[in-house]
XYZ file of C-alpha atoms in Angstrom:
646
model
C 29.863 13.729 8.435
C 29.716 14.616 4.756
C 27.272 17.454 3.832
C 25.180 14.722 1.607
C 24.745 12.815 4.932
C 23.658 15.860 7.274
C 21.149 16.800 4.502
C 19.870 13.252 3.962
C 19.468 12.586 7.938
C 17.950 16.501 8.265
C 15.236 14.934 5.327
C 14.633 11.643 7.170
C 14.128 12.573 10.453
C 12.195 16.216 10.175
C 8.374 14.814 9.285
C 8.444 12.791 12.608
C 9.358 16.717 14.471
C 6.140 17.977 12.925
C 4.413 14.997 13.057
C 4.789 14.933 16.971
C 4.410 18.520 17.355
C 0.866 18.690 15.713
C -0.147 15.337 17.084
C 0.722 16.188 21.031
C 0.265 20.056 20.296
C -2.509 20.688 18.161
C -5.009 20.857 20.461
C -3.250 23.600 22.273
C -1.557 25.505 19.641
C -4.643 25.250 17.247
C -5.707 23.975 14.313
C -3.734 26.870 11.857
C -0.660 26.899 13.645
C -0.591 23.080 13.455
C -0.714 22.960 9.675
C 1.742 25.697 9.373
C 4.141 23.872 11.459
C 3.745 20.294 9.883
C 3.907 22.324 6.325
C 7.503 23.852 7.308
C 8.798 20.921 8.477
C 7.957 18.827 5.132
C 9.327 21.704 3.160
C 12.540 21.762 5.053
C 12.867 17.628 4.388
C 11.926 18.159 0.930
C 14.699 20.922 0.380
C 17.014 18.377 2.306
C 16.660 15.722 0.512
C 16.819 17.531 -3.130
C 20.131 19.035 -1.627
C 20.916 15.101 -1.142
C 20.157 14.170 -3.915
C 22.095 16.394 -6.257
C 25.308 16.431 -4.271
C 25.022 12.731 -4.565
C 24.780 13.143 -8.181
C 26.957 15.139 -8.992
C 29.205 13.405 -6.722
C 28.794 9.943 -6.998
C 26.353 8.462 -4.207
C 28.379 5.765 -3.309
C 27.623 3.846 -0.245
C 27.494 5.625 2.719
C 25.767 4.952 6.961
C 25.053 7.814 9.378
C 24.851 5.626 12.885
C 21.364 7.428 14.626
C 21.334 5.641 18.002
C 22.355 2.397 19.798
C 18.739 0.311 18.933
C 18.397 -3.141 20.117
C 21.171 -4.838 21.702
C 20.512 -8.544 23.466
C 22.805 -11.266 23.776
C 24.794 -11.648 20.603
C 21.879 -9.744 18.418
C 22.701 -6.034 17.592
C 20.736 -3.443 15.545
C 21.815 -0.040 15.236
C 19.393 3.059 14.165
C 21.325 3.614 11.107
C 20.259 5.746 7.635
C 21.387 3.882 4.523
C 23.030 6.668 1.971
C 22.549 5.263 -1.314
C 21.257 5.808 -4.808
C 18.463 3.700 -3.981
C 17.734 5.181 -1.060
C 18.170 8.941 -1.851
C 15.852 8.721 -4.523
C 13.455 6.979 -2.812
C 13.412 9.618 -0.134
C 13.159 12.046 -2.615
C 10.313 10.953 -4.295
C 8.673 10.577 -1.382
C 9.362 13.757 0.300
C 8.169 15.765 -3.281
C 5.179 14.047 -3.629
C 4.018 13.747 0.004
C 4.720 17.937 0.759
C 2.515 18.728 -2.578
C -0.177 16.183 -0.599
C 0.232 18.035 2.458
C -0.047 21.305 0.225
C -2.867 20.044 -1.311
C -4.653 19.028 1.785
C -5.209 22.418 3.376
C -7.537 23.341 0.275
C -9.559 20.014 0.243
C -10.003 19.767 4.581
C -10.955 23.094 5.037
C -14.549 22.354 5.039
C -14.367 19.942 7.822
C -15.948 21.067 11.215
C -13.403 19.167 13.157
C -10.093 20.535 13.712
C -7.892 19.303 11.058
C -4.598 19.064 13.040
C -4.512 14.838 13.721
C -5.131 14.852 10.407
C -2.130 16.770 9.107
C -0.145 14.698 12.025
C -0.647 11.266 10.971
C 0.370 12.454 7.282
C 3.266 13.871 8.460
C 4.094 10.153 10.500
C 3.090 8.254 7.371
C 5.710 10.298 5.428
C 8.578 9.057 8.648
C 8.122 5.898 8.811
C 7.790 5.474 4.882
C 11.364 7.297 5.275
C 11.826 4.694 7.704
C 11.503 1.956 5.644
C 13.430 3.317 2.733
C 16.464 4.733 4.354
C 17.002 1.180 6.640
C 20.237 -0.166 6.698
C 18.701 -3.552 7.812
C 15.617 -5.406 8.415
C 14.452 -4.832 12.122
C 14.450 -0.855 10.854
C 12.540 -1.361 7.892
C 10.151 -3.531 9.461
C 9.605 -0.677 12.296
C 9.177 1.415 9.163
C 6.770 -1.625 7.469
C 4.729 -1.597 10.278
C 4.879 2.381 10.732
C 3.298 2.736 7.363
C 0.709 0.185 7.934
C -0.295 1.704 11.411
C -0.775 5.221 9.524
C -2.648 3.346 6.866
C -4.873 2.308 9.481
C -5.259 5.730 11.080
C -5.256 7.542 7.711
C -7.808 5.267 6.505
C -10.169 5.517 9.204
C -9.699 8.954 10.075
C -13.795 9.576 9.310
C -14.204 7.646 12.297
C -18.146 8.285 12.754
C -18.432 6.628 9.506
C -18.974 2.650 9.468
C -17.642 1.846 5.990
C -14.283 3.755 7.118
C -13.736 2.352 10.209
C -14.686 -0.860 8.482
C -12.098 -0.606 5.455
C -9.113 0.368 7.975
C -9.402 -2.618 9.727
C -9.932 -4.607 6.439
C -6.499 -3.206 5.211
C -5.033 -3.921 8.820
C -5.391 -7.234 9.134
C -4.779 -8.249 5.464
C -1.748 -6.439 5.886
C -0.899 -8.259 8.965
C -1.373 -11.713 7.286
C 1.133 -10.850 4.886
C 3.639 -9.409 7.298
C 3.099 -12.887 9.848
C 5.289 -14.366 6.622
C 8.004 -11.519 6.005
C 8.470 -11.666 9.779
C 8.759 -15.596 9.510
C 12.051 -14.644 6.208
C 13.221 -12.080 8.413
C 13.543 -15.004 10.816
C 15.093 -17.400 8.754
C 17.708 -14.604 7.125
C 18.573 -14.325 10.592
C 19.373 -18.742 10.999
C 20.986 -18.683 7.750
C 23.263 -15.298 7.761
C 23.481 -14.521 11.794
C 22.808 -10.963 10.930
C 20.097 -8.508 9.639
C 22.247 -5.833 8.303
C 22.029 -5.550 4.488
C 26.177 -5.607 3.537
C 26.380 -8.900 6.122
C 23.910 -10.421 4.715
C 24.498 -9.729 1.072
C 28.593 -10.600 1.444
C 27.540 -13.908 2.937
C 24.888 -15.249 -0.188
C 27.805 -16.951 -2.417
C 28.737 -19.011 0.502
C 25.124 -20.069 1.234
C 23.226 -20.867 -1.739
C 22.743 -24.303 -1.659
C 21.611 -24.562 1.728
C 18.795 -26.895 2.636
C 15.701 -26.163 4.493
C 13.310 -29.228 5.188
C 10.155 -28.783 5.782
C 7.426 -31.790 6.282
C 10.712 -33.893 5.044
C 10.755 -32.038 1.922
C 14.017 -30.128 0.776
C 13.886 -26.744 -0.158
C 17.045 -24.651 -0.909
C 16.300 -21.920 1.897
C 17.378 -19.225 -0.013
C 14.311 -19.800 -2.008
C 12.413 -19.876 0.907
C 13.438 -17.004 2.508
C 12.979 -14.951 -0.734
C 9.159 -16.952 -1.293
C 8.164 -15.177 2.327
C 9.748 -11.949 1.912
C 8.073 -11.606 -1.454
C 4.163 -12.947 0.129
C 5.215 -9.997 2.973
C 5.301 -7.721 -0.502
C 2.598 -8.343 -1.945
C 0.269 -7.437 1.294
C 2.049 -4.303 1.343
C 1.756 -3.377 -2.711
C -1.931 -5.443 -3.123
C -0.622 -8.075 -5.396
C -3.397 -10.695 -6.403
C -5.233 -12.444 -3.135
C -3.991 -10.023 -0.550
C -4.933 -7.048 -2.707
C -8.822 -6.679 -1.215
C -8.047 -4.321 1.139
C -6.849 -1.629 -1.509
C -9.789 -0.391 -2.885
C -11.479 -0.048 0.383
C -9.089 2.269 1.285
C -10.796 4.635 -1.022
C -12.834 5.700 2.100
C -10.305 7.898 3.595
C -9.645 11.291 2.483
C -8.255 11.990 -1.223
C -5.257 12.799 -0.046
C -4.348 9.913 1.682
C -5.441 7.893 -1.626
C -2.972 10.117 -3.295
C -0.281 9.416 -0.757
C -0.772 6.145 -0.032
C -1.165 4.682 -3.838
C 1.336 6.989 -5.361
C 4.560 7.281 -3.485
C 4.066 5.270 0.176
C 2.601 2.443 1.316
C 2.202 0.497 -1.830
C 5.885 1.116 -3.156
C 7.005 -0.735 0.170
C 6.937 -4.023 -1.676
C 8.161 -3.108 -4.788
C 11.082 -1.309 -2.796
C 11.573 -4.501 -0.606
C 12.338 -6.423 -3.665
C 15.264 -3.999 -5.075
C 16.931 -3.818 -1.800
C 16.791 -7.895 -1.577
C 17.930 -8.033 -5.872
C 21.259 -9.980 -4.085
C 19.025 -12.681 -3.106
C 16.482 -12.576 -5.349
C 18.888 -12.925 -8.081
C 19.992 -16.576 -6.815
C 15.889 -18.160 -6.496
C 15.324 -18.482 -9.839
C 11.860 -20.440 -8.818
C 10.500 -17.490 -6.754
C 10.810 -15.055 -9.492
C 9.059 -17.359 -12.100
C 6.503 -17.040 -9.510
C 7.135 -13.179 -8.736
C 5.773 -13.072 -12.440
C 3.135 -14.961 -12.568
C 1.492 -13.221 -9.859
C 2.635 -9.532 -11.080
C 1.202 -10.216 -14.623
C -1.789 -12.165 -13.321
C -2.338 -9.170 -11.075
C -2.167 -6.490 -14.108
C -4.444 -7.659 -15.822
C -6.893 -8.547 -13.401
C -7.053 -5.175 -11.817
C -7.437 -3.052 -15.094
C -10.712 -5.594 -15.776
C -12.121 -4.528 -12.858
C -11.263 -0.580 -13.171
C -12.705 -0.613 -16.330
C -16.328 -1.281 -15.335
C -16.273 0.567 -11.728
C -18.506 3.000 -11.379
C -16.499 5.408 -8.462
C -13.950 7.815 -10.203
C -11.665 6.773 -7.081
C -11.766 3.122 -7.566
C -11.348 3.174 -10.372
C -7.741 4.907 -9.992
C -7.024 2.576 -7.291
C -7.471 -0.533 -9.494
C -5.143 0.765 -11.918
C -2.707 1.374 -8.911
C -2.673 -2.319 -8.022
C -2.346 -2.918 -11.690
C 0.729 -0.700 -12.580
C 2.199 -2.368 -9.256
C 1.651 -5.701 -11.146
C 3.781 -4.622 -14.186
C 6.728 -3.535 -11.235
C 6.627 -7.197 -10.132
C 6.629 -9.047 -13.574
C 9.766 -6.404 -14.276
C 11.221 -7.900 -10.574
C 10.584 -11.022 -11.885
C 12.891 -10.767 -14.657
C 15.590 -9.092 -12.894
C 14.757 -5.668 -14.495
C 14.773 -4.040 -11.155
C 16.013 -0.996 -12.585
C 12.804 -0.478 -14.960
C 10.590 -1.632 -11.746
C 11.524 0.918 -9.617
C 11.979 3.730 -12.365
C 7.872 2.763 -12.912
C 7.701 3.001 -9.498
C 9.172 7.088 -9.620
C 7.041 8.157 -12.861
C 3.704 6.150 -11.257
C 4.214 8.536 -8.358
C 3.672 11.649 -10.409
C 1.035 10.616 -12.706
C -1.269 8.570 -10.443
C -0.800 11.398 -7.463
C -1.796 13.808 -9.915
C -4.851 11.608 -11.308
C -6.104 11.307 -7.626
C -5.516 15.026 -6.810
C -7.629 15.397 -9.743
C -10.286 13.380 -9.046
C -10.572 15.032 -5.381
C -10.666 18.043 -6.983
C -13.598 16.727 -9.140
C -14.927 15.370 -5.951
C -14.485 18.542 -4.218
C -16.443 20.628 -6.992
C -19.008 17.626 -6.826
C -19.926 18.093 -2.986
C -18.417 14.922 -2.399
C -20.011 12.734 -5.346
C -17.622 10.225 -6.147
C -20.126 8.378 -8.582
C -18.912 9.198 -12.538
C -22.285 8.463 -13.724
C -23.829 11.323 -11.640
C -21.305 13.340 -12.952
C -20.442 14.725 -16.939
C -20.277 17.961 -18.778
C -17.344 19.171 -16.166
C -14.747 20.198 -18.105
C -15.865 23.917 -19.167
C -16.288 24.416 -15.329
C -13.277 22.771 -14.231
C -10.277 23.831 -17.292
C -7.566 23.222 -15.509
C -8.457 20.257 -13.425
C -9.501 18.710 -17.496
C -6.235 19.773 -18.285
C -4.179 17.552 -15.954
C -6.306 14.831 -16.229
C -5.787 14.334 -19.459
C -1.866 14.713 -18.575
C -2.236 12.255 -16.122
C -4.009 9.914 -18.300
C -1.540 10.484 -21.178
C 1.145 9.537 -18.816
C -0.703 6.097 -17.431
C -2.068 5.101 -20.901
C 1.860 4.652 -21.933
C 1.667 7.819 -24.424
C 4.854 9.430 -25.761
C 6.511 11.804 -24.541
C 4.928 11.363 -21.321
C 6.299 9.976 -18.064
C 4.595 6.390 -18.312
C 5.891 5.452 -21.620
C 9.155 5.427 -20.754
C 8.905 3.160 -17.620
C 6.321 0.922 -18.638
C 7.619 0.714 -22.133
C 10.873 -0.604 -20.164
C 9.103 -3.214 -18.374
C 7.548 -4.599 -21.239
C 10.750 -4.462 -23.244
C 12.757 -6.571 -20.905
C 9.728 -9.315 -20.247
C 10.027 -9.495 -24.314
C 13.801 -9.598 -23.678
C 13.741 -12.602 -21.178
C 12.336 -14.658 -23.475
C 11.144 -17.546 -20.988
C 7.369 -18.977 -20.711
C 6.560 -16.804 -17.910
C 7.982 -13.965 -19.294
C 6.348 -14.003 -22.603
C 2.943 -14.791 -20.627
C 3.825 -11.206 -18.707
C 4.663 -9.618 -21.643
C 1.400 -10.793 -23.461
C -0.995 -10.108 -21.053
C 1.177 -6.615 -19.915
C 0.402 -5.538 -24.063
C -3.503 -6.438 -23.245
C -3.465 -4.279 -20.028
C -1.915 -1.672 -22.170
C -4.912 -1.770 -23.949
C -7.522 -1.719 -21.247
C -5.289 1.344 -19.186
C -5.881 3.295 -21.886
C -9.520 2.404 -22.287
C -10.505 2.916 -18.589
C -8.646 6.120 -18.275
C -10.561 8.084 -21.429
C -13.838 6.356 -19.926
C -13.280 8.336 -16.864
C -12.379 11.193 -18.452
C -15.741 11.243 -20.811
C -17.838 10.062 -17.971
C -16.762 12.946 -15.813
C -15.802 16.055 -18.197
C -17.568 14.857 -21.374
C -21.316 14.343 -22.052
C -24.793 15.531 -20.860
C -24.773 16.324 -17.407
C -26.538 13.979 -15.125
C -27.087 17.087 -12.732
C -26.992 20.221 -13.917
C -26.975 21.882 -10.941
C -24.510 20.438 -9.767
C -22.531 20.886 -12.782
C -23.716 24.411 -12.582
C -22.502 25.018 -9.081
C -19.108 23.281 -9.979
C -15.987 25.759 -9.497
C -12.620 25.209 -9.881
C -10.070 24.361 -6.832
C -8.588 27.044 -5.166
C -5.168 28.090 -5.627
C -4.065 25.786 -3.099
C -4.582 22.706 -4.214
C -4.399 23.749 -7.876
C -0.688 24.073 -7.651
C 0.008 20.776 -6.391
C -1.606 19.640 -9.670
C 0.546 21.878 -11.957
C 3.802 21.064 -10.321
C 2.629 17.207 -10.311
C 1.502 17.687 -14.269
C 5.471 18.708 -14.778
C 6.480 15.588 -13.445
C 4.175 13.314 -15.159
C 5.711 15.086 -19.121
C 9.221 15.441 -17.588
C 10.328 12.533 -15.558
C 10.187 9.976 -17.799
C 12.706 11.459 -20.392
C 14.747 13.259 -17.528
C 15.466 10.041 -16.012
C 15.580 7.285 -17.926
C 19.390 7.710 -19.008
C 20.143 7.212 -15.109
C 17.684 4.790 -14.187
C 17.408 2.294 -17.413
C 19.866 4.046 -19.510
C 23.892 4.852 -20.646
C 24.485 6.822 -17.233
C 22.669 3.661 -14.948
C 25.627 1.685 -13.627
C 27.518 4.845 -12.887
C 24.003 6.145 -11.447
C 23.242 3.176 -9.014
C 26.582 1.910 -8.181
C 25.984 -1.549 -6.640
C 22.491 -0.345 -5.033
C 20.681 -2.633 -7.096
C 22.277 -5.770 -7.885
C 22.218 -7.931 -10.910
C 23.715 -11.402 -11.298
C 26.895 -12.065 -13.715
C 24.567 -13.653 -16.421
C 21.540 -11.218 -16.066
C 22.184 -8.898 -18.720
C 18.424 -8.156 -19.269
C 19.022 -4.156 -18.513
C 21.919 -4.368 -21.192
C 19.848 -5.964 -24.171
C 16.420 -3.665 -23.620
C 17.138 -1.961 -27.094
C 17.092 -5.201 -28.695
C 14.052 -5.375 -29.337
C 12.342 -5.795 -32.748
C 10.516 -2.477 -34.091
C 6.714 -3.624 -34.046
C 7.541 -5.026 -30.266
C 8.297 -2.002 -29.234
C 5.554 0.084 -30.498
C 2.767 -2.297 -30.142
C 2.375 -1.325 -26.228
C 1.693 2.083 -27.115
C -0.921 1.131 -30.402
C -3.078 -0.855 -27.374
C -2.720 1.951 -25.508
C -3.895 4.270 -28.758
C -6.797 1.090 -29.859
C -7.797 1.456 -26.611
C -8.811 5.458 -26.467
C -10.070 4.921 -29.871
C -12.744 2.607 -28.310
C -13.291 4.678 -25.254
C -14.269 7.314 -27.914
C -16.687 5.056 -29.757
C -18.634 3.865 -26.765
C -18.735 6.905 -24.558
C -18.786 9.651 -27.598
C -20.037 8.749 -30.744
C -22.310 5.848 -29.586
C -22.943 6.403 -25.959
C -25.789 3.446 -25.837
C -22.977 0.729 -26.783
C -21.531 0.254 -22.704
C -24.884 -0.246 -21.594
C -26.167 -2.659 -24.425
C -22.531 -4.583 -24.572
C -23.272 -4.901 -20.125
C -26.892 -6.378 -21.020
C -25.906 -8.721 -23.636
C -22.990 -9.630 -21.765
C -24.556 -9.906 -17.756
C -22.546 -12.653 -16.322
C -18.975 -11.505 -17.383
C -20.249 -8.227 -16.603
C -21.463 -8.613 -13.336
C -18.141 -10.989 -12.655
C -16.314 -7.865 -13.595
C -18.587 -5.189 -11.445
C -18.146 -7.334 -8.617
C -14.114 -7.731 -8.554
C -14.010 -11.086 -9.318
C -16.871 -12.734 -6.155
C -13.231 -12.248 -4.448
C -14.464 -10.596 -1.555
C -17.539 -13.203 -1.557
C -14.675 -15.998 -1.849
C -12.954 -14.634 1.071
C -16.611 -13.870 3.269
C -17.357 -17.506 2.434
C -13.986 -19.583 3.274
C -12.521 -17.091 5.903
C -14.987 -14.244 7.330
C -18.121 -16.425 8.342
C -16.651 -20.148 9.597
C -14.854 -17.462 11.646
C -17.773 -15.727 12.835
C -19.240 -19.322 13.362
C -16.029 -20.099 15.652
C -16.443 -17.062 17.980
C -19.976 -17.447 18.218
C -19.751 -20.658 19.597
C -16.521 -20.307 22.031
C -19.140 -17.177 23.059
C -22.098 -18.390 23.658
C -21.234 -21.944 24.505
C -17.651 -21.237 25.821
C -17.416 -18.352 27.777
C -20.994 -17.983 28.474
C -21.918 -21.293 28.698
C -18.836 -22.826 30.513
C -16.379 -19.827 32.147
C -19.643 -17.394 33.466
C -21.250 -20.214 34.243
C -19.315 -21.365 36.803
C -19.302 -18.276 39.073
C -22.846 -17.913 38.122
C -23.426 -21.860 39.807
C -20.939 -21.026 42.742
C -23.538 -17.893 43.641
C -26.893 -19.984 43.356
C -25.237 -22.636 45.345
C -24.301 -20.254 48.034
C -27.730 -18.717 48.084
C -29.538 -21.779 48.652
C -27.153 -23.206 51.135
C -27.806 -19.327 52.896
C -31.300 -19.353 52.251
C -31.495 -23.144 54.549
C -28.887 -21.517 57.076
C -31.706 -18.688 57.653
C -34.086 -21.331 58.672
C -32.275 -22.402 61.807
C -32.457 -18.891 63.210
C -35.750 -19.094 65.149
C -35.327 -15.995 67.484
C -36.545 -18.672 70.381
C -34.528 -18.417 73.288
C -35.681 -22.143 74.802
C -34.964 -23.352 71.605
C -31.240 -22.020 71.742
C -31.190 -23.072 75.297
C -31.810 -26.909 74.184
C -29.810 -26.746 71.041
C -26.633 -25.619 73.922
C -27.760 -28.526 76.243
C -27.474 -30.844 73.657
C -24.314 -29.838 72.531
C -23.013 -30.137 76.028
C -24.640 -33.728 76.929
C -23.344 -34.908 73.431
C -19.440 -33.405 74.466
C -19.887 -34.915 78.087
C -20.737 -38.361 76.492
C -17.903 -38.021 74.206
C -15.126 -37.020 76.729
C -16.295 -39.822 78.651
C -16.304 -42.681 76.226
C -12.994 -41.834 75.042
């Protein structure tokens, strides 16, 4: 085995050591040594997978399988345990390892106060982190959906790890089942893959499309080409996963886990899984030309809906989460154009910047004694310098701002929908400029709410201190990344050096030359995304520092829009209304009426029956001995008559 491959397996499988040895061990070894021990073995996988990724840089990545373990094997279906070595692949473990060992690093500063020990904590970070490594690292789809479903279990755990508190418990199983409605329809594709190509494995499947593309699927006695189909229900599995539009309620809820999870699941984990899921499947994606046009729609549709709701939210958290499942939006519409290059370089430069804008905020919230509210907050930032300081970098980096890591990558995206040039594209690329604007808008908002202003309690504000060293390095190193990565990477990802860099991991069709044409765009184009993103901190400036009366006037003059906007769209009330209570109705009636009413109640009829058939048994016991003399007599004259007769 090559060096690149023993580092790259050494990266993979070295969270799930430290993950099991806090989670079965913690309670013996205690709480300190449990932290240390997950903490070594994500800086050993972090230092493995840099290694990996270097020497396959330097060295060409290539396409390369390191065979784990004999997995599944029945009748004439095999799956190996195998790591996929690849440039998609490597970085994606890399990205993940880097930002999730600055989480864990973070995390011993911002748990300390809890009176619980802290070790099942640091464990089921450490098993998000594997089977997120999982996922990425698959060489085909039974792997990654045991890393799908890994993520989504340690979502769950993550999510409700307050478990004495209702609105936790209550958003991990929100995000669990949404999740699982999505995944009932990438397990259905995963299915049909199977009918169409025989075989999960990625090379199988991907060798076999040419031969397979007009293949019909009928459904209800309608047609469908099933490649179409298949990538349709892979792509619905996605957008669970990343909290595209309709299956995105359960993001913000997740808010009510620790920071660090926020950070770790909406910056380099869970919510990438789609996105990733769509750059691994570019071969087949390439060839459904239908369920791209609709890959957009949803993407751009989900961009701008999410920054119209972050930019009214009062919680500093949500807020960041909304413009999570909005930057995920621009990944899809760049998907849906076969820019999957741009999509996931936005994916690598959103994990910097939006890790270190959550970090931030915890460390806000963290100062704040656990206020999360930005209107109870304001006049922060001479308390807090350096906690200002990345925010702002952060901010820079989200609003699209040059030099920094986000206007590279999103500048990309919105290059190549221009470049496309179809309806949906230009309807993406419009409403992609407008979110521009809003990004920008939001993100100054929260910083003036928060750092700017009269303080809405000056104690508090008083009492506010900085974050210990601890967590305050995680921030730096994460502030690097957010100026850096954008103009470090972009010649391999999107630019001169990217088919050399990727090398057949991501796939484009003949006739897609979208990646090719991205400079040719015209001059205004390709500035305006970062004027909206200027326009828009020029307004936050106007309403929350020179006129700070204007956001409360424009939300009284404007109530219903407002309140539409405040309450996410009524989609939660949509979904209470069509889904949660004719459910509710359902199991109240197969409970009362069905299973009480019918299946207890006939045991419950059995007893009674027995009791009074008992009760008029009793009776015939008199305790008189002439009577049981007479009652034998009887019996005997009555046999005697009978013998007789017969």
């Amino acid at each position: 085995m090559q060096p690149d491959l023993n580092l790259f397996s050494a990266a993979v499988l070295t969270p799930l050591v430290g993950a099991t040895v806090a989670g079965l061990g913690g309670r013996l070894m205690g709480d300190t040594l449990a932290k240390a021990v997950t903490l070594l073995c994500m800086g050993i996988a972090t230092l493995c997978a840099i290694g990996a990724l270097l020497g396959g840089w330097l060295s060409s990545f290539g396409h390369s399988t390191v065979q784990l373990a004999q997995w599944v094997h029945a009748g004439g279906f095999d799956a190996t345990w195998t790591l996929r070595f690849d440039a998609l692949s490597v970085t994606m473990v890399a990205m993940v390892l880097v930002v999730s060992l600055l989480v864990h690093c973070y995390s011993l500063g911002y748990m300390s106060h809890e009176t619980m020990p802290t070790y099942r904590f640091f464990s089921y970070l450490s098993l998000f982190t594997f089977a997120m490594l999982m996922l990425v690292s698959s060489n085909d789809l039974i792997q990654l959906f045991f890393g799908w479903e890994g993520v989504g279990l340690a979502s769950y755990l993550l999510i409700g790890y307050w478990y004495d508190r209702r609105s936790a418990t209550a958003a991990a199983i929100k995000a669990f089942v949404v999740n699982r409605v999505a995944d009932l329809f990438f397990l259905v594709g995963i299915g049909l893959i199977y009918v169409l190509f025989h075989t999960v494995q990625y090379d199988a499947i991907f060798a076999q499309v040419p031969q397979v593309l007009n293949t019909p699927y009928t459904l209800f006695g309608i047609s469908f080409r099933m490649l179409e189909v298949i990538c349709l229900l892979l792509f619905i599995g996605a957008m669970g996963k990343s909290a595209q539009l309709f299956l995105h309620t359960w993001l913000p809820d997740a808010m009510e886990g620790p920071t660090p999870v926020s950070a770790l699941i909406h910056a380099a984990t869970m919510v990438t899984a789609g996105v990733f899921l769509m750059a691994r499947m570019s071969p087949l994606l390439e060839f459904a030309p239908a369920t791209r046009n609709f890959i957009i729609l949803i993407g751009a549709t989900t961009c701008f809906f999410a920054a119209t709701v972050g930019m009214v939210q009062p919680d500093i958290k949500r807020t960041i989460a909304y413009s999570t499942c909005s930057q995920l939006g621009y990944m899809f519409a760049a998907v849906g154009v076969g820019a999957y290059q741009a999509s996931v370089f936005h994916l690598t430069t959103h994990a910097f910047f939006k890790a270190l804008l959550f970090l931030g905020a915890g460390s806000v919230i963290h100062a704040m004694h656990d206020e999360q509210n930005m209107f109870k907050m304001g006049g922060l930032w001479k308390k807090l310098p350096l906690t200002y300081t990345v925010m702002w970098i952060g901010s820079l980096a989200l609003a699209g701002v040059f030099p920094f890591a986000g206007y590279w990558s999103k500048d990309a995206i919105l290059n190549a929908l221009w470049v496309s040039g179809s309806s949906a594209s230009m309807y993406a690329w419009s409403l992609g400029t407008i979110t521009a604007f809003i990004t920008a808008f939001y993100s100054w908002r929260l910083i003036f709410l928060v750092f700017h202003g009269q303080a809405a309690d000056a104690h508090a504000r008083d009492a506010a201190h900085e974050s210990p060293a601890v967590m305050s390095v995680p921030l730096v190193l994460l502030a690097f990344g957010a100026v850096v990565a954008g103009i470090l990477l972009a010649p391999f990802y999107i630019g001169t050096h990217q088919f050399a860099f990727w090398e057949g991991a991501i796939f484009n069709a003949p006739d897609n030359t979208i990646m090719e044409n991205l400079e040719h765009v015209p001059g205004l184009i390709a500035i305006l995304p970062s004027l909206a993103g200027l326009a828009g901190i020029a307004l936050a400036v106007l309403c929350y520092v020179l006129s700070p009366a204007l956001p409360a006037n424009m939300a009284r003059a404007c109530g219903p829009l407002y309140r539409f906007l405040l309450n996410k769209w009524y989609f939660d009330e949509l979904y209470d209304a069509i889904f949660v209570r004719p459910y509710a109705a359902i199991a109240r009636v197969l409970w009362k009426d069905g299973e009480e009413g019918v299946v207890e109640a006939v045991p419950h009829d059995m007893v009674q029956a027995a009791r009074t058939s008992a009760a008029q048994a009793v009776k015939l016991q008199t305790g008189s001995i002439a009577i049981y003399a007479f009652t034998v007599l009887a019996g005997l004259v009555v046999l005697l008559t009978v013998a007789l007769c017969g």
